[in-house]
GROMACS .gro file of N, CA and C in nm:
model
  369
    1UNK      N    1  11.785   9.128  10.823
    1UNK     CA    2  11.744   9.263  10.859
    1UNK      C    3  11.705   9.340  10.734
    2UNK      N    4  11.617   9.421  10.722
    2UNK     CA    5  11.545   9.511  10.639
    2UNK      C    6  11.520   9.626  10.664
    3UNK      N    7  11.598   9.725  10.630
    3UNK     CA    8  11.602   9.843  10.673
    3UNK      C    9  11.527   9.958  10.577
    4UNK      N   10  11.404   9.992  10.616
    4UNK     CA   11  11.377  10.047  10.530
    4UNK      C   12  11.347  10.230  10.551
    5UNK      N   13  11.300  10.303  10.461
    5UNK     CA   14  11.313  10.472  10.423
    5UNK      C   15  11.240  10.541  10.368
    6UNK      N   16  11.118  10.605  10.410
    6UNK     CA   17  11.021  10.700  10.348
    6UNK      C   18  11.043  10.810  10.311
    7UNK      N   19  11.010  10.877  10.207
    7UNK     CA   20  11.046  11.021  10.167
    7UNK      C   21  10.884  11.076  10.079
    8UNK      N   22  10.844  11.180  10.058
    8UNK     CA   23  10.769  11.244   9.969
    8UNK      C   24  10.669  11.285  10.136
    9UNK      N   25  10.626  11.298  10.254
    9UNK     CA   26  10.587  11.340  10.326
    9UNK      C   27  10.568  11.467  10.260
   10UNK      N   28  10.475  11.560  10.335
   10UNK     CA   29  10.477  11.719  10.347
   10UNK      C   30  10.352  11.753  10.386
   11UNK      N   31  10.305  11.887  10.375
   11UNK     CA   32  10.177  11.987  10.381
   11UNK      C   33  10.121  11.989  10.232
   12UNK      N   34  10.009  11.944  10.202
   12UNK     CA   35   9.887  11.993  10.129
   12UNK      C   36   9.791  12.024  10.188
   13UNK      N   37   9.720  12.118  10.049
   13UNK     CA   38   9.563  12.157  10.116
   13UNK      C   39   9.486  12.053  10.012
   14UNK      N   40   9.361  12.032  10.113
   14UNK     CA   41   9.255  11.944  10.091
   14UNK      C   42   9.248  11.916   9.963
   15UNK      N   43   9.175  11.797   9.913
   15UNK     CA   44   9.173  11.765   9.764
   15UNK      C   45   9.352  11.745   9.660
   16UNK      N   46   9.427  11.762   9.736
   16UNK     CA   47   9.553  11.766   9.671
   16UNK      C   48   9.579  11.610   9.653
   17UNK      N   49   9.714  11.582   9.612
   17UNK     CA   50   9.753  11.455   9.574
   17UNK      C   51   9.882  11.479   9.649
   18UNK      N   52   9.920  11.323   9.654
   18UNK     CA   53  10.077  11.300   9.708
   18UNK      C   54  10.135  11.147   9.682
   19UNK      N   55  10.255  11.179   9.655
   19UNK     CA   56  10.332  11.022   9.669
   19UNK      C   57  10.434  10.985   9.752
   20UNK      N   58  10.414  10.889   9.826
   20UNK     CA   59  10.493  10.840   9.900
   20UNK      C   60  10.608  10.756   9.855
   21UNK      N   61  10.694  10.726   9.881
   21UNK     CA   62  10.784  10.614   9.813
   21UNK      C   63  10.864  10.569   9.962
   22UNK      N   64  10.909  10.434   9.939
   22UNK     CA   65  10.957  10.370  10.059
   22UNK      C   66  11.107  10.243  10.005
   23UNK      N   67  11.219  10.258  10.034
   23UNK     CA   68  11.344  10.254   9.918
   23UNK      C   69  11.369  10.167  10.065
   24UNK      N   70  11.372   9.994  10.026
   24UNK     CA   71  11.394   9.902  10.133
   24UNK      C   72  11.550   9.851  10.089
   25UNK      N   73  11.625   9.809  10.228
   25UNK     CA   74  11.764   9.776  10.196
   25UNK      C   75  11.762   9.589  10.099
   26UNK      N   76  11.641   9.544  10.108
   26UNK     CA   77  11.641   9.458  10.039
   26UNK      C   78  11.454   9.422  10.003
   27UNK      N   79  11.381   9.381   9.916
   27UNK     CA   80  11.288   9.315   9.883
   27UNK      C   81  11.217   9.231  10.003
   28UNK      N   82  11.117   9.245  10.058
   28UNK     CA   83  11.015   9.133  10.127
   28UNK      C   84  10.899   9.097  10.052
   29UNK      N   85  10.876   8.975  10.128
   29UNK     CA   86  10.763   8.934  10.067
   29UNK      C   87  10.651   9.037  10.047
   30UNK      N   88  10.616   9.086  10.148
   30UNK     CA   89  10.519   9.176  10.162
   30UNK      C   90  10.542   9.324  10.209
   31UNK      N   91  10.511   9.445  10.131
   31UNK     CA   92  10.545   9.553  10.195
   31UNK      C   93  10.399   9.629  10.194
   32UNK      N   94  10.423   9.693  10.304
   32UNK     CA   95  10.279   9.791  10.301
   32UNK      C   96  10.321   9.938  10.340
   33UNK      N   97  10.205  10.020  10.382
   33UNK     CA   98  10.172  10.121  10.477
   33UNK      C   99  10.086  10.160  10.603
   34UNK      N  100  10.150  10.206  10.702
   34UNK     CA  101  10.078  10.202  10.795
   34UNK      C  102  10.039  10.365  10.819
   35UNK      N  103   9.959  10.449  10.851
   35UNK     CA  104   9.953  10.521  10.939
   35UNK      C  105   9.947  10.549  11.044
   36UNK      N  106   9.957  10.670  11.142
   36UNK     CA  107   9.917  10.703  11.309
   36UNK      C  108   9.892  10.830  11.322
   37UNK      N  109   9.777  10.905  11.338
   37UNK     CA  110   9.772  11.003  11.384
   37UNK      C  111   9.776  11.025  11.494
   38UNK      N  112   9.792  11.149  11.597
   38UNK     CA  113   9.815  11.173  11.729
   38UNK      C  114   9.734  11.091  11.768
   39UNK      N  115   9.774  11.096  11.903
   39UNK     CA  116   9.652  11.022  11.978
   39UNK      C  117   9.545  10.882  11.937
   40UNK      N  118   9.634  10.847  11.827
   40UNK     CA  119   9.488  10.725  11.733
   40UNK      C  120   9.611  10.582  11.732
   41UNK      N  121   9.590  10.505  11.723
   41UNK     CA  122   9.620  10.369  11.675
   41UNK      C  123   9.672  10.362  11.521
   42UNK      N  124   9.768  10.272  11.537
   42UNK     CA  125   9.808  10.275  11.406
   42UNK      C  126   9.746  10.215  11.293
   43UNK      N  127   9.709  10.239  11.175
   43UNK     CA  128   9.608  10.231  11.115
   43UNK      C  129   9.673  10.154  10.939
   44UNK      N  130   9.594  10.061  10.892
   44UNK     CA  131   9.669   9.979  10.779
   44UNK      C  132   9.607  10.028  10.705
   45UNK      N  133   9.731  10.077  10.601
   45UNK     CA  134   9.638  10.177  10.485
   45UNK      C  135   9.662  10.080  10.360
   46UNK      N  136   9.792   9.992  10.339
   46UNK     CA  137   9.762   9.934  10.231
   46UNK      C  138   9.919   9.831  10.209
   47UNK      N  139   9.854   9.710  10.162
   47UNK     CA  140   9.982   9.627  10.192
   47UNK      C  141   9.967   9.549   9.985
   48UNK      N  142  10.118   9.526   9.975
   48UNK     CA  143  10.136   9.455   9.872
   48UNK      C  144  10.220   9.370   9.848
   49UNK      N  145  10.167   9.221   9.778
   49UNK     CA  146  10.308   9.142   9.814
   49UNK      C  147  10.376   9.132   9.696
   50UNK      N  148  10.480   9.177   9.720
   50UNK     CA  149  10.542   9.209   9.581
   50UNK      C  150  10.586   9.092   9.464
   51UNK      N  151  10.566   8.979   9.486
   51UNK     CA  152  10.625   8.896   9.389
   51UNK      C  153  10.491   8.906   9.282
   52UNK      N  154  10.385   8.880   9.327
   52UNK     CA  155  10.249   8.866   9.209
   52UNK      C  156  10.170   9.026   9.203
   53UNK      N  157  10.255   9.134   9.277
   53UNK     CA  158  10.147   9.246   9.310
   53UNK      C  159  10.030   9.264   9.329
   54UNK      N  160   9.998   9.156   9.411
   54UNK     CA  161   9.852   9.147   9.498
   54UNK      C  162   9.874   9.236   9.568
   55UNK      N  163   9.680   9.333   9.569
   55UNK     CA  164   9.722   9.422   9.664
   55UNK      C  165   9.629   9.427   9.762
   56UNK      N  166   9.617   9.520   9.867
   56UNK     CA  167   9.517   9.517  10.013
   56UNK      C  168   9.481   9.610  10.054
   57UNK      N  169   9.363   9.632  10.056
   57UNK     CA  170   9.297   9.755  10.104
   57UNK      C  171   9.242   9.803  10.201
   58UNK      N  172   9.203   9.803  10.304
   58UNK     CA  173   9.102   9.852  10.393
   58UNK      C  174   8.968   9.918  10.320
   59UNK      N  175   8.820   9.836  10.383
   59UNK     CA  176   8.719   9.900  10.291
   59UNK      C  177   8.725  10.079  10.307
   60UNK      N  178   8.774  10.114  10.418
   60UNK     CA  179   8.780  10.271  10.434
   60UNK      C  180   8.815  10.340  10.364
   61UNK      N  181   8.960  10.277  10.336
   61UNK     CA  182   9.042  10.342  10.225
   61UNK      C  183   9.037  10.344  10.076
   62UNK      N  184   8.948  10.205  10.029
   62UNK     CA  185   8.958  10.209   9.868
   62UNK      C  186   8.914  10.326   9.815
   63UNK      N  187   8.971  10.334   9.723
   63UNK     CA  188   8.945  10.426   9.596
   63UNK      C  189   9.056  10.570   9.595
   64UNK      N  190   9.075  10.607   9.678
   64UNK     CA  191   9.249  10.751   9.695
   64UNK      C  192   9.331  10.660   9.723
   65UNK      N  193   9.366  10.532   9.747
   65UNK     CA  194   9.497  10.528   9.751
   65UNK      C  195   9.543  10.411   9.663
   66UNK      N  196   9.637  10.408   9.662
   66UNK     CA  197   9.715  10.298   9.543
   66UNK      C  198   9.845  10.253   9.570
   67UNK      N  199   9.870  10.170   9.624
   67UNK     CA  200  10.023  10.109   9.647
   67UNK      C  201  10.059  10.060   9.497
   68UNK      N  202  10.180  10.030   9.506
   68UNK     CA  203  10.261   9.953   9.376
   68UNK      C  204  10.376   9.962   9.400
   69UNK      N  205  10.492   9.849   9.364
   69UNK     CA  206  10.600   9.848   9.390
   69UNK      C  207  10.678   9.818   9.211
   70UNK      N  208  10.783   9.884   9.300
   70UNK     CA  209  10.921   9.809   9.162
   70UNK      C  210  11.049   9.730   9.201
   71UNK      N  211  11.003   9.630   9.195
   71UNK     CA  212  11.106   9.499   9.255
   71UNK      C  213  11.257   9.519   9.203
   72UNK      N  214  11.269   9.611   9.091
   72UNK     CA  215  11.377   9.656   9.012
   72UNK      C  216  11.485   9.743   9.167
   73UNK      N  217  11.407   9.782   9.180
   73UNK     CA  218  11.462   9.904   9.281
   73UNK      C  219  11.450   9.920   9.406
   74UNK      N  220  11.380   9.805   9.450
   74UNK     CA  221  11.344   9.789   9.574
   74UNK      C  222  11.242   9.915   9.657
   75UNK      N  223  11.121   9.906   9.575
   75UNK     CA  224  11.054  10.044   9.657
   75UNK      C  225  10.948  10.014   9.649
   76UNK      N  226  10.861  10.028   9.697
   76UNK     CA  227  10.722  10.063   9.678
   76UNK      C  228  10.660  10.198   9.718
   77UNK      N  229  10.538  10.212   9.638
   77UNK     CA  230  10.503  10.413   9.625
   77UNK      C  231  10.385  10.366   9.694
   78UNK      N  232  10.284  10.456   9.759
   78UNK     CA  233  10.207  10.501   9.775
   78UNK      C  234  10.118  10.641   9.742
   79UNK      N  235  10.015  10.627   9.635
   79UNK     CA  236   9.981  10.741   9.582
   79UNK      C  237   9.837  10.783   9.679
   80UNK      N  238   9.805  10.879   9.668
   80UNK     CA  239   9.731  10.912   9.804
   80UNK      C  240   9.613  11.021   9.674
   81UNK      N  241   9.511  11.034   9.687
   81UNK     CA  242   9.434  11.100   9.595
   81UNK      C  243   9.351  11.186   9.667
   82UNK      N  244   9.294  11.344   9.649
   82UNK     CA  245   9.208  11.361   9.696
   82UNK      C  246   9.161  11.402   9.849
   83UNK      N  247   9.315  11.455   9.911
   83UNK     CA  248   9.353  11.418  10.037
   83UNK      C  249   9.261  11.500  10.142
   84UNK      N  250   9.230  11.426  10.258
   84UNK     CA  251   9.124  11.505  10.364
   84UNK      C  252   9.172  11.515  10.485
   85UNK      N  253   9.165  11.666  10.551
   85UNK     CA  254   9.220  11.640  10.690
   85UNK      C  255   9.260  11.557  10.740
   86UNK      N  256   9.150  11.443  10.745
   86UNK     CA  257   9.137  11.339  10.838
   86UNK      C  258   9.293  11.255  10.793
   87UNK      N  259   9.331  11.303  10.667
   87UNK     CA  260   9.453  11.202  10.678
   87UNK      C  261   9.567  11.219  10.688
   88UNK      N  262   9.593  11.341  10.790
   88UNK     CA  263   9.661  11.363  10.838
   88UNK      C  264   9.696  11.314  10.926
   89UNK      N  265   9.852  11.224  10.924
   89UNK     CA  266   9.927  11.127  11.010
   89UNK      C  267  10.102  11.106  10.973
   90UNK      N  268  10.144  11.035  11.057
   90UNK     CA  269  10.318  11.013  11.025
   90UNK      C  270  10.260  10.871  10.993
   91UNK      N  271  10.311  10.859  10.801
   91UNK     CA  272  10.294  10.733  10.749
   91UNK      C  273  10.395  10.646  10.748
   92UNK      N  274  10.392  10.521  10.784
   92UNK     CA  275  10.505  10.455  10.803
   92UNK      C  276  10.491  10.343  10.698
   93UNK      N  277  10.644  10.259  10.635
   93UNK     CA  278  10.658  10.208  10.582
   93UNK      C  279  10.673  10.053  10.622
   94UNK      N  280  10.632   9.951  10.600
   94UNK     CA  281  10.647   9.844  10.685
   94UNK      C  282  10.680   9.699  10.601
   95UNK      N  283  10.724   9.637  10.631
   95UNK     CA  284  10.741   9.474  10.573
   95UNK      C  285  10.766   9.373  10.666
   96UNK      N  286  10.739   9.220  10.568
   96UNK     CA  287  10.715   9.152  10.622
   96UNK      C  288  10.781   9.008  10.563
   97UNK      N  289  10.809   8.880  10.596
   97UNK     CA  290  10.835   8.839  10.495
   97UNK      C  291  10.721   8.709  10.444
   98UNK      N  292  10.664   8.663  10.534
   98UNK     CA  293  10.496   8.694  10.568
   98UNK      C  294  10.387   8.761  10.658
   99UNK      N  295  10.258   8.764  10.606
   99UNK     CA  296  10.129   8.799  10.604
   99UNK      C  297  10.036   8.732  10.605
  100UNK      N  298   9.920   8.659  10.740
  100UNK     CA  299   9.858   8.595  10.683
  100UNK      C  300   9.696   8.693  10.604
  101UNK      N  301   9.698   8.666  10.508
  101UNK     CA  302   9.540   8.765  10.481
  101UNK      C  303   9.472   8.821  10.586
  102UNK      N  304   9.406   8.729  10.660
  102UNK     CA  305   9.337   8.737  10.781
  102UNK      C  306   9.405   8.853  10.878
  103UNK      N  307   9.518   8.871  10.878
  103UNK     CA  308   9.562   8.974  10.964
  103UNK      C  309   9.621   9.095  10.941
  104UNK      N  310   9.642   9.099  10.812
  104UNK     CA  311   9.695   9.201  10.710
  104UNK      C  312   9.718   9.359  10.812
  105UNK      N  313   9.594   9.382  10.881
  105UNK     CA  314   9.577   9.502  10.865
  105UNK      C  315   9.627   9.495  11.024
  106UNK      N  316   9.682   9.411  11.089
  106UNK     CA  317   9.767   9.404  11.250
  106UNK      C  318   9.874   9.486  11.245
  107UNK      N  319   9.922   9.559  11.277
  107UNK     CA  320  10.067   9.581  11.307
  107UNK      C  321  10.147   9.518  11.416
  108UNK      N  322  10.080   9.409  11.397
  108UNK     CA  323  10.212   9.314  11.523
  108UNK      C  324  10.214   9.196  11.442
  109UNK      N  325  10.219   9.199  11.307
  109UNK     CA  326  10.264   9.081  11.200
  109UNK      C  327  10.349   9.155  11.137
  110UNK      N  328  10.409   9.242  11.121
  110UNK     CA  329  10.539   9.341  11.102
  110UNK      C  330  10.639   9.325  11.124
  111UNK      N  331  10.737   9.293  11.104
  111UNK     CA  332  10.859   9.297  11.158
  111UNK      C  333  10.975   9.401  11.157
  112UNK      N  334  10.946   9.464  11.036
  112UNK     CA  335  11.038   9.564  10.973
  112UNK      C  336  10.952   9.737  10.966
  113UNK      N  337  11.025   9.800  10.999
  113UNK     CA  338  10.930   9.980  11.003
  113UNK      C  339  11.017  10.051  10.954
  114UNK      N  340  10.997  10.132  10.907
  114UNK     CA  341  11.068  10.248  10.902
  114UNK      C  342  11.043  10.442  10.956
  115UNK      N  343  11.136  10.514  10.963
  115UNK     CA  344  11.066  10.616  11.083
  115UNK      C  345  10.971  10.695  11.070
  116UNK      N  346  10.910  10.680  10.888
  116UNK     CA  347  10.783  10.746  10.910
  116UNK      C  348  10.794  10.879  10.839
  117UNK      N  349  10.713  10.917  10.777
  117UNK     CA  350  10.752  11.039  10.713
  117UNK      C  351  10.568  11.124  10.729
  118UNK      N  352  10.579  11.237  10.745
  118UNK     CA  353  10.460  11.333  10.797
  118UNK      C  354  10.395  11.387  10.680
  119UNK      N  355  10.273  11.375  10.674
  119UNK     CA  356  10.161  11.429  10.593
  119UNK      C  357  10.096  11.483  10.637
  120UNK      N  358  10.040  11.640  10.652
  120UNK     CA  359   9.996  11.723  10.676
  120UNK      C  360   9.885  11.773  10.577
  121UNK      N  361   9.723  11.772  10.603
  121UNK     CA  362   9.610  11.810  10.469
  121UNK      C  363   9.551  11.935  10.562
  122UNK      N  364   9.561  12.015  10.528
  122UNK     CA  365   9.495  12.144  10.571
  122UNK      C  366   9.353  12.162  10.476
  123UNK      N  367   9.276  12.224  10.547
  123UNK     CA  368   9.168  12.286  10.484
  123UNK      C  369   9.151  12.387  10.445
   0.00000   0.00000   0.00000
């Protein structure tokens, strides 16, 4: 079992920055982020497997965001750049202990979540 914990959520206005961090009760192979905004599907914002820090992007998303982990401490951050309405969602923290590439961006190759912490980008 892998219990994991998001914190740094909140309200910015547009163009702002934010970091996420996600503090797992133990190391997986693979940890990512997911988002969901109301009414939308949950959405793969960025996965990393922590032993070689390979990381995964969605073409949507490159360039504002940046995962990275510290295997020291069991966490991985999510830095968010530049932020736009649109990304406004409850981001969730997720792992795995595999991933195949090909499906990266599924959320039913997940096993582990955590409850999500709220980002709010006003204009």
């Amino acid at each position: 079992q892998v219990h994991l914990a998001e914190s740094g959520g909140g309200s910015v206005q547009a163009g702002g920055s934010l970091r996420l961090s996600c503090t797992a009760s133990r190391i997986s192979n693979f940890m990512g982020w997911f988002r969901q905004a109301p009414g939308k599907k949950r959405e793969a914002v960025a996965l990393i497997y922590t032993d070689d820090g390979r990381t995964y992007y969605p073409d949507s998303l490159k360039g504002r965001f940046t995962i990275s982990r510290d295997k020291a401490k069991n966490t991985i951050d999510l830095q968010i750049n530049a932020l736009k309405p649109e990304d406004t969602a409850v981001y969730y923290c997720t792992a795995a202990f595999w991933v195949a590439p090909e499906t990266w961006t599924d959320p039913k190759v997940y096993r582990y979540w955590g409850q999500g912490t709220q980002v709010t980008v006003s204009s």
